[in-house]
XYZ file of C-alpha atoms in Angstrom:
70
model
C -0.009 -0.040 -0.024
C 1.258 3.477 -0.715
C 1.397 6.481 1.581
C -1.995 7.742 0.569
C -3.579 4.451 1.469
C -1.750 4.373 4.836
C -3.024 7.922 5.616
C -6.607 7.016 4.597
C -6.764 3.672 6.453
C -4.998 4.403 9.690
C -5.979 7.225 12.200
C -2.329 8.073 12.891
C -0.881 7.032 9.542
C 0.134 10.506 8.473
C 1.659 11.412 11.849
C 3.542 8.138 12.030
C 5.029 8.607 8.528
C 6.054 12.113 9.395
C 7.779 11.006 12.618
C 9.642 8.217 10.788
C 10.868 10.628 8.144
C 12.029 13.137 10.794
C 13.960 10.326 12.448
C 15.768 9.712 9.141
C 13.924 6.576 8.102
C 13.680 5.778 4.419
C 10.114 4.547 3.829
C 9.459 2.414 0.717
C 5.921 1.344 0.002
C 4.555 -1.537 -2.046
C 7.572 -3.800 -1.854
C 7.216 -7.425 -2.800
C 9.524 -9.439 -0.586
C 9.893 -12.031 -3.263
C 11.070 -9.491 -5.867
C 13.369 -7.220 -3.797
C 16.417 -7.963 -5.952
C 14.524 -6.513 -8.966
C 13.335 -3.370 -7.121
C 15.036 -0.319 -8.752
C 15.910 1.259 -5.402
C 16.355 -1.704 -3.025
C 18.732 -3.594 -5.262
C 21.366 -0.892 -4.993
C 20.920 0.173 -1.347
C 22.181 -1.402 1.902
C 20.077 -1.257 5.076
C 20.605 -1.853 8.788
C 16.985 -3.000 9.118
C 14.012 -3.792 6.935
C 10.630 -3.869 8.612
C 7.626 -5.558 6.972
C 4.370 -4.412 8.638
C 1.317 -6.594 8.830
C -0.604 -5.821 5.645
C -3.981 -4.120 5.723
C -6.646 -6.785 5.496
C -9.056 -4.563 3.488
C -11.853 -4.215 5.918
C -14.088 -1.209 5.421
C -13.867 -0.122 9.074
C -11.127 0.038 11.654
C -9.200 -3.205 12.260
C -8.998 -2.796 15.975
C -11.590 -5.480 16.498
C -9.711 -8.674 17.441
C -12.014 -10.835 15.298
C -11.003 -8.867 12.199
C -7.254 -9.314 12.741
C -7.137 -12.951 13.667
């Protein structure tokens, strides 16, 4: 999902992205873990850490309900 989707789906999405950027984090959206070596940016860059967040499940409403995120 791209930044616009993160901002639309998550209450603190925009604020979280801004904080990460201020901390110097490089945020790359829509990365397929199985095709990282073909990604135009990732295949030439070294990282200390790569974090894969749990993907959005596509529910219309908030995913805070435990039955939605099982």
